[in-house]
PDB file of C-alpha atoms in Angstrom:
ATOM      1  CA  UNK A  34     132.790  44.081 -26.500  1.00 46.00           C
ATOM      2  CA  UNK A  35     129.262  45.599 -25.573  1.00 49.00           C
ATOM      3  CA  UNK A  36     128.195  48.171 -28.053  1.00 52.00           C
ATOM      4  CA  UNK A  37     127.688  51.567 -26.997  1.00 49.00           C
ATOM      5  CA  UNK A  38     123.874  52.078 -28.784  1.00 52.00           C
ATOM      6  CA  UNK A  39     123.259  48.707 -27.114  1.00 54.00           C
ATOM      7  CA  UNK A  40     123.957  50.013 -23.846  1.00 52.00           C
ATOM      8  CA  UNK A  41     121.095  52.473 -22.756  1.00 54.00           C
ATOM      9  CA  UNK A  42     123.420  54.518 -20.136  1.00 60.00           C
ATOM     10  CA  UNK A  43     126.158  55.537 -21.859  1.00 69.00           C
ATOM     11  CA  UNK A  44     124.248  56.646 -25.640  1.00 64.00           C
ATOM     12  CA  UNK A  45     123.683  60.303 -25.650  1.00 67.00           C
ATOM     13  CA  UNK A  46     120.897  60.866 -28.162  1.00 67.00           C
ATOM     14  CA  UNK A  47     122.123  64.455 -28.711  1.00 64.00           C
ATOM     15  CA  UNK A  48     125.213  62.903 -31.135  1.00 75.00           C
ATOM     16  CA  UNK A  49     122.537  61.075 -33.118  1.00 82.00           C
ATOM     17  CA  UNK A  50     122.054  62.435 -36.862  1.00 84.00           C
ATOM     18  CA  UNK A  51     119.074  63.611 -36.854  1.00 85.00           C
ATOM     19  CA  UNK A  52     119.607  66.121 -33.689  1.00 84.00           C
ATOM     20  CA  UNK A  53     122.334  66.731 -35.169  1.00 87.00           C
ATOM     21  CA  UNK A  54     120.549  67.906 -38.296  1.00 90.00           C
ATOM     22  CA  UNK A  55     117.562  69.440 -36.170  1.00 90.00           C
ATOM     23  CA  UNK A  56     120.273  71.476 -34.563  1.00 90.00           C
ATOM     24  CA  UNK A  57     121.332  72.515 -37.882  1.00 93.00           C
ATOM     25  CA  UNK A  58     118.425  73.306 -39.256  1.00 93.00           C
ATOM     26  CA  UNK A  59     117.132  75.380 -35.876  1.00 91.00           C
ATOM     27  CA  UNK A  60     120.870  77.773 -36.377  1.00 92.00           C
ATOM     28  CA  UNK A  61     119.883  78.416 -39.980  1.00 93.00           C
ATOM     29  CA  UNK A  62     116.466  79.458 -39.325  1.00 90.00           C
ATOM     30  CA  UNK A  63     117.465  81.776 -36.208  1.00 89.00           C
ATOM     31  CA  UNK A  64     120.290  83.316 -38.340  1.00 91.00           C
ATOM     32  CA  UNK A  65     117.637  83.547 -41.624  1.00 90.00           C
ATOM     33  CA  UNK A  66     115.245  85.713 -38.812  1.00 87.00           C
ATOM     34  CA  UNK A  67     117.761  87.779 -37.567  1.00 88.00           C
ATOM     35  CA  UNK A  68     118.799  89.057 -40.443  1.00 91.00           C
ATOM     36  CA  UNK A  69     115.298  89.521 -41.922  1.00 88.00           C
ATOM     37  CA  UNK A  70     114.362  91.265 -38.749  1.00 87.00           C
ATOM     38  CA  UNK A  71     117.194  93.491 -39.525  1.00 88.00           C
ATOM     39  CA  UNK A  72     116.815  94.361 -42.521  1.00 89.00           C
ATOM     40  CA  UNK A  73     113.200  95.247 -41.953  1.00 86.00           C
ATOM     41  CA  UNK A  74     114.043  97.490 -39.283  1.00 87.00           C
ATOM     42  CA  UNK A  75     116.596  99.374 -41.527  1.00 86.00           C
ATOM     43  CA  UNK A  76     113.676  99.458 -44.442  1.00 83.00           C
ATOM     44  CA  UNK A  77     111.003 100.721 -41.827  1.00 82.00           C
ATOM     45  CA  UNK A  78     113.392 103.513 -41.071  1.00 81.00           C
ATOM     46  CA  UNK A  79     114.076 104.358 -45.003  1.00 81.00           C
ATOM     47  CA  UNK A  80     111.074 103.674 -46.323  1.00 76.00           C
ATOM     48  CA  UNK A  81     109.562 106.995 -46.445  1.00 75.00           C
ATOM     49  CA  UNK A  82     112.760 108.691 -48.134  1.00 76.00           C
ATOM     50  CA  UNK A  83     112.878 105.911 -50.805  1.00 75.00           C
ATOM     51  CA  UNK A  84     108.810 105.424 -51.596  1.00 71.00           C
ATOM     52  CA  UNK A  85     107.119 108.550 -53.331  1.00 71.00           C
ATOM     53  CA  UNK A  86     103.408 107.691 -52.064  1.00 68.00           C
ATOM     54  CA  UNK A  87     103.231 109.870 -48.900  1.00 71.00           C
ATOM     55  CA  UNK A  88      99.974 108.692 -47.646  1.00 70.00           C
ATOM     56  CA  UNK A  89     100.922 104.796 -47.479  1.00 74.00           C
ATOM     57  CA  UNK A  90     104.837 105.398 -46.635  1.00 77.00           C
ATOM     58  CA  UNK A  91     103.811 105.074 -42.831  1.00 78.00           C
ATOM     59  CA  UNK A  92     101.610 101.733 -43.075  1.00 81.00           C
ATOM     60  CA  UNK A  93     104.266 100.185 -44.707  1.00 81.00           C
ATOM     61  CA  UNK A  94     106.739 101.759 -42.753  1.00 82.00           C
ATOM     62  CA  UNK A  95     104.151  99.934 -39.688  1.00 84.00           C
ATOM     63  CA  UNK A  96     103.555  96.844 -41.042  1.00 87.00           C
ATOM     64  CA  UNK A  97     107.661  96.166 -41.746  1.00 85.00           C
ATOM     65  CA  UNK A  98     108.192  97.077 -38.061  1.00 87.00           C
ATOM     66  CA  UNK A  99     105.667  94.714 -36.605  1.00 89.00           C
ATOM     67  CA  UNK A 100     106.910  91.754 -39.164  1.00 88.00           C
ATOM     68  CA  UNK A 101     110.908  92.926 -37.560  1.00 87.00           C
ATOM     69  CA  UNK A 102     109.473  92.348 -34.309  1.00 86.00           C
ATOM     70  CA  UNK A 103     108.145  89.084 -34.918  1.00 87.00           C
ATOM     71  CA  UNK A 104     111.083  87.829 -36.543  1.00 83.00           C
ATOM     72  CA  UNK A 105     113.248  88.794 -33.841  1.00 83.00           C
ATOM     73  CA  UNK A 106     110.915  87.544 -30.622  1.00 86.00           C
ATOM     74  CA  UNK A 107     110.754  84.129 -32.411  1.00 80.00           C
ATOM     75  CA  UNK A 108     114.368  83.500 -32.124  1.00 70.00           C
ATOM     76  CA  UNK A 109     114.815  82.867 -28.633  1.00 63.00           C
ATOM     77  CA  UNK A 110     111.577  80.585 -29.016  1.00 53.00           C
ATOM     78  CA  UNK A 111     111.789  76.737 -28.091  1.00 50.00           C
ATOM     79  CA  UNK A 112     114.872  75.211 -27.293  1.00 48.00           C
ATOM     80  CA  UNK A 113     115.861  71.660 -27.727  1.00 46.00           C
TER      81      UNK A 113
END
């Protein structure tokens, strides 16, 4: 009986362990950005109610929208 990583047609390298783990490790990295996109969003929106400094509430407020956007344009990215 031929083996099946022997024979070069009928191996799919996408059941092989390491894509396997790649594949894993790509889902936990999208699902890490979306949620850190989202909850930068939210903070850009509360962030000046929560901070007293008026004067730096919208650079931060900036800043943690820009990082959001980032975050969530990377995830579509590069697909394997």
């Amino acid at each position: 009986m031929e083996s099946v990583r022997s024979s070069g047609d009928r191996y799919n390298e996408s059941y092989s362990y390491q894509h396997i783990e790649r594949r894993k490790r790509k889902r936990n990295q999208i699902i890490f950005q979306k949620i850190m996109g989202s909850i930068l969003i939210v903070l850009s929106i509360f962030i000046p109610f929560l901070l007293s400094d008026q004067d730096a509430n919208g650079g931060i407020a900036l800043i943690a929208l820009v990082v959001s956007a980032v975050l969530l344009s990377q995830i579509g990215g590069c697909n394997e």
